[in-house]
Every structure is written in C-alpha cells, then in structure tokens.
C-alpha cells in the first residue's frame, strides 16, 4: 500500500479532469489525475464532435491544441423538415461559431500537453472509494492494475469520472441520487469511410424518423438515425443502414462508403441532486448527462471545470470558501439551461413511437416557429454556440 499526499486528487482523465489539472497547474496548484482506463482506450473512444466557441478559446491555452488547425469552424447548421432545408447562420445571428473537432482528438492534445508539463497522470488506477469528504483531508482509496493498493490524502477530491462515477456516492449519498429522465428512442451511430455529404451538419426531421449527418474529417463521416433503444447493433446490413439513412435525408445524395463502426446511443437526461459535499465535488458527466441532440455534453463539462477551478484557487491559495460554497448553485444555472436546450432540440426533432397525428403536425408548427422567426433562430444559435462562460462569483 502506498500512502501519498497532494492538494487535489482528480478522478477521471476525460476532458473535464485533464483541463482542470491544466488550470490548477496554471494557478500553481498540484494535482494527481487517476483513470481506470489505459491511455489507448481513452484516446480511441469515439464520442462527441462539436465544441462551443468558449470551449475552443479555453483549449487555445493548451500548448499544442489542434482544435483550430485540425478542427473545422462551422458557421451554421441546417434544420431539414417537410422536404425543405433551413440554414441557421450562427455568426449572423449571434456573432459566434462552433468547431467540429472530435473529443478523442481533444483528449490526445490534453494528455500530451499534461504529460509534457510533468503532470502526475496515472492510467490503470481504479478508485474504489472516497472517505472523509466531510473533513479537510479527504482520502481516495484504490488499486493500480498491477494489484498494488494506493491511498491519496488531499485537500480536495474531484469526481470527473463520467456517468458511472465512483465519487458520486460520496457527494450525493447514493450512486443514483438525481433528477432523471429517459426517452423512448436512441441514436444508431455509424462511422464510415467516405467524403462529406454536406459542408455543414444536417439535422433532419422526416416522416421516417430523425437523422443527423455529421462529419469527422475529409475521409471519415459520422451519421446517426433515430432507432429503438433495444436495437441490436449488428442486426442490419450495410445496405440496410444506407437505405435507412438515405430515406431520412430526402434531397441529399449521401456519399456512401464502408461502415467501420456502429453503436447505439441511449438518450438520458440526468442531474445529480448534489454537486458538492464538504471537500468533494462533481464535474461533467459525473454530475449530469444530456441527450446528444444539442451537442452540449463535453461543453457543459468544460463550463463546470471553469467554475470549480476558480473555487479551488480561492480555497487553496486564499483560504476563501465563498466561490466553493456558490459552486453548485452557479453551475446548476447553466446545467439546467443546457438540460432544457438538449431536451428541447430532442423533442423538436424526434417523435416517440406513440406520437399521434396531432403530435406530428404540432411539431411541424414548432419547427416553422423556429426557422421563420429571427428570435426563434437566435435562441437556437445562442444555445448551440454556447452561452458566455460565467466570469463573476455569481456569473
Ligand atoms: C457528432 O458529430 O458526434 C455530433 C454532432 C452534433 C450533435 C451530436 C453529435 O448534436
């Protein structure tokens, strides 16, 4: 058993945990970052693709970040329904844009930068539990892949360890404690080798169901279509997958190519009842989950980190607990706005299998209310490109 001490222990080497370690280091605060996965696993898991402008501006501070060079700026999206496409022009409406830059590329940049800066970053380190969060010396107890046990005593413990967080029970009192909602549909996602079918993302509401045409690079594309949550990911042939996608994006000839990955993404909304208990706090998916429709997941995690960094800076450098005491309340304002936006974009574009004709026609009315109104378009553009990151103690 090894016994160590560090100011902040961060559980989880995803975008939130890694960015927090960077911001803390800039404040002169050391940390240890632990993740049960290997570096390869972290760098290869396919996740989200859209970064808000504020997220990109933060990543600009990471030496070697490729968000602006390898990523692509997107100045709009298309909403397609009833056989017509409607472009939402982000810069024209709100003076902001988003960047298409896959999360695993963000992770490669962050891991390389943190290791180069001498960050104590440990892969294959499984945290079993957190103790004494109610004291000023919380302890993180776990085991390395080689079987050795470890215990780390800190001033503060951060749960950045995703939707199956092991830190969450310490903060909320249970592994599930939170506000929760499930949806009667999911997304079937594919990655294929093909050129882009469209310059910008197409969110398509069709009588056959929803589809999203996204991208990864000049040669790899990401596409999704609405499916039953219990769909067997291997049941459909490639030809069936293309036929399904094509039928849901009438008016666009999708460039087809070999499909090399498929997955089913379940839709969930979740917000933990508590985000902080004593000297432990949650950020990112450990604190909340959104359905993928508004592309908010990673961006929301980054917004939590900005707030928690400021709170820990005040606590550990100035013994000032005020920002920490305000952390949950301040973070929750943005979290619930993002929850609403993700739920709203989901309900705007998807119909549940039991939907009536009334539901379908009402939905078309709602879609028209958005695209035929500058105010409607602007709400979507503001939320999609990201509200300004909070700056003051109460934002
Ligand atoms: C993606 O490219 O994975 C993606 C893009 C936009 C979304 C969700 C996912 O709203």
CSV table of C-alpha atoms in Angstrom, one decimal, residues 255-387:
chain,number,residue,atom,x,y,z
A,255,UNK,CA,-21.8,9.7,-50.3
A,256,UNK,CA,-21.6,6.1,-49.1
A,257,UNK,CA,-18.6,4.1,-48.1
A,258,UNK,CA,-17.5,1.2,-45.8
A,259,UNK,CA,-19.0,1.4,-42.3
A,260,UNK,CA,-16.3,0.6,-39.8
A,261,UNK,CA,-18.0,1.3,-36.5
A,262,UNK,CA,-21.6,1.2,-35.3
A,263,UNK,CA,-23.1,1.9,-31.9
A,264,UNK,CA,-26.4,2.6,-30.2
A,265,UNK,CA,-26.5,5.7,-28.0
A,266,UNK,CA,-29.3,5.8,-25.4
A,267,UNK,CA,-30.9,9.1,-24.6
A,268,UNK,CA,-30.9,10.1,-20.9
A,269,UNK,CA,-31.2,13.4,-19.0
A,270,UNK,CA,-29.7,13.4,-15.5
A,271,UNK,CA,-28.7,16.0,-12.9
A,272,UNK,CA,-27.2,14.8,-9.6
A,273,UNK,CA,-29.1,16.1,-6.5
A,274,UNK,CA,-25.9,17.4,-5.0
A,275,UNK,CA,-22.7,18.6,-6.8
A,276,UNK,CA,-20.6,19.1,-3.7
A,277,UNK,CA,-20.3,17.7,-0.3
A,278,UNK,CA,-17.6,19.1,2.0
A,279,UNK,CA,-14.2,18.6,0.2
A,280,UNK,CA,-15.5,16.7,-2.8
A,281,UNK,CA,-17.3,17.9,-5.9
A,282,UNK,CA,-18.6,16.6,-9.2
A,283,UNK,CA,-18.0,17.9,-12.7
A,284,UNK,CA,-19.1,16.8,-16.2
A,285,UNK,CA,-20.9,13.5,-16.8
A,286,UNK,CA,-20.4,12.5,-13.1
A,287,UNK,CA,-22.8,15.5,-12.3
A,288,UNK,CA,-25.1,15.4,-15.3
A,289,UNK,CA,-25.9,13.7,-18.6
A,290,UNK,CA,-27.7,15.3,-21.6
A,291,UNK,CA,-29.1,13.6,-24.7
A,292,UNK,CA,-26.7,14.2,-27.6
A,293,UNK,CA,-29.0,16.3,-29.8
A,294,UNK,CA,-27.7,19.7,-28.8
A,295,UNK,CA,-24.0,18.5,-28.6
A,296,UNK,CA,-23.8,20.0,-25.1
A,297,UNK,CA,-22.1,17.1,-23.1
A,298,UNK,CA,-18.4,17.9,-23.3
A,299,UNK,CA,-19.0,21.7,-23.4
A,300,UNK,CA,-21.0,21.6,-20.2
A,301,UNK,CA,-18.3,19.6,-18.5
A,302,UNK,CA,-15.8,22.3,-19.5
A,303,UNK,CA,-18.1,25.0,-18.1
A,304,UNK,CA,-18.2,23.2,-14.7
A,305,UNK,CA,-14.4,23.0,-14.7
A,306,UNK,CA,-14.0,26.7,-15.2
A,307,UNK,CA,-16.2,27.4,-12.1
A,308,UNK,CA,-14.6,24.7,-10.0
A,309,UNK,CA,-11.1,25.8,-10.9
A,310,UNK,CA,-11.9,29.3,-9.7
A,311,UNK,CA,-13.4,27.9,-6.5
A,312,UNK,CA,-10.4,25.7,-5.7
A,313,UNK,CA,-8.0,28.6,-6.5
A,314,UNK,CA,-9.8,30.7,-3.9
A,315,UNK,CA,-9.9,27.9,-1.4
A,316,UNK,CA,-6.4,26.6,-1.6
A,317,UNK,CA,-4.5,29.8,-2.3
A,318,UNK,CA,-6.5,32.3,-0.3
A,319,UNK,CA,-8.5,30.1,2.2
A,320,UNK,CA,-11.6,31.7,0.8
A,321,UNK,CA,-14.5,29.3,0.7
A,322,UNK,CA,-17.1,31.6,-0.9
A,323,UNK,CA,-16.7,30.5,-4.5
A,324,UNK,CA,-16.8,26.9,-3.4
A,325,UNK,CA,-20.0,27.5,-1.4
A,326,UNK,CA,-21.5,29.0,-4.6
A,327,UNK,CA,-20.2,26.3,-7.0
A,328,UNK,CA,-23.3,24.1,-7.1
A,329,UNK,CA,-25.7,26.9,-7.4
A,330,UNK,CA,-23.7,28.7,-10.1
A,331,UNK,CA,-23.0,25.6,-12.1
A,332,UNK,CA,-26.6,24.5,-11.9
A,333,UNK,CA,-27.9,27.6,-13.7
A,334,UNK,CA,-26.0,26.7,-16.9
A,335,UNK,CA,-26.6,22.9,-16.4
A,336,UNK,CA,-30.4,23.4,-16.3
A,337,UNK,CA,-30.3,25.7,-19.3
A,338,UNK,CA,-28.3,23.1,-21.2
A,339,UNK,CA,-30.7,20.4,-19.9
A,340,UNK,CA,-33.6,22.4,-21.3
A,341,UNK,CA,-31.9,23.0,-24.6
A,342,UNK,CA,-30.9,19.4,-25.1
A,343,UNK,CA,-34.4,18.2,-24.2
A,344,UNK,CA,-35.9,20.9,-26.4
A,345,UNK,CA,-33.8,20.1,-29.5
A,346,UNK,CA,-34.6,16.4,-29.0
A,347,UNK,CA,-38.3,17.0,-28.8
A,348,UNK,CA,-38.2,19.4,-31.7
A,349,UNK,CA,-36.7,16.8,-34.0
A,350,UNK,CA,-37.8,13.4,-32.7
A,351,UNK,CA,-41.2,11.8,-32.4
A,352,UNK,CA,-41.9,8.9,-30.0
A,353,UNK,CA,-43.3,5.7,-31.5
A,354,UNK,CA,-46.7,6.5,-29.9
A,355,UNK,CA,-46.9,10.0,-31.4
A,356,UNK,CA,-50.4,10.9,-32.8
A,357,UNK,CA,-51.1,12.9,-35.9
A,358,UNK,CA,-51.7,15.9,-33.6
A,359,UNK,CA,-48.2,15.5,-32.2
A,360,UNK,CA,-46.7,15.3,-35.7
A,361,UNK,CA,-48.4,18.4,-37.0
A,362,UNK,CA,-47.8,20.3,-33.9
A,363,UNK,CA,-44.1,19.5,-34.2
A,364,UNK,CA,-44.0,20.9,-37.8
A,365,UNK,CA,-45.7,24.0,-36.4
A,366,UNK,CA,-42.9,24.3,-33.8
A,367,UNK,CA,-40.2,23.8,-36.4
A,368,UNK,CA,-41.7,26.5,-38.5
A,369,UNK,CA,-41.9,28.8,-35.5
A,370,UNK,CA,-38.2,28.4,-35.1
A,371,UNK,CA,-37.0,28.8,-38.7
A,372,UNK,CA,-39.5,31.5,-39.7
A,373,UNK,CA,-38.6,33.7,-36.8
A,374,UNK,CA,-35.3,35.5,-36.2
A,375,UNK,CA,-36.0,35.3,-32.5
A,376,UNK,CA,-36.5,31.6,-32.8
A,377,UNK,CA,-33.4,31.1,-34.8
A,378,UNK,CA,-31.4,33.3,-32.4
A,379,UNK,CA,-32.4,31.2,-29.4
A,380,UNK,CA,-31.1,28.1,-31.1
A,381,UNK,CA,-27.9,29.8,-32.2
A,382,UNK,CA,-27.2,31.2,-28.8
A,383,UNK,CA,-27.6,27.9,-27.0
A,384,UNK,CA,-25.9,25.8,-29.7
A,385,UNK,CA,-22.8,28.0,-29.9
A,386,UNK,CA,-22.8,28.3,-26.1
A,387,UNK,CA,-23.7,31.0,-23.6
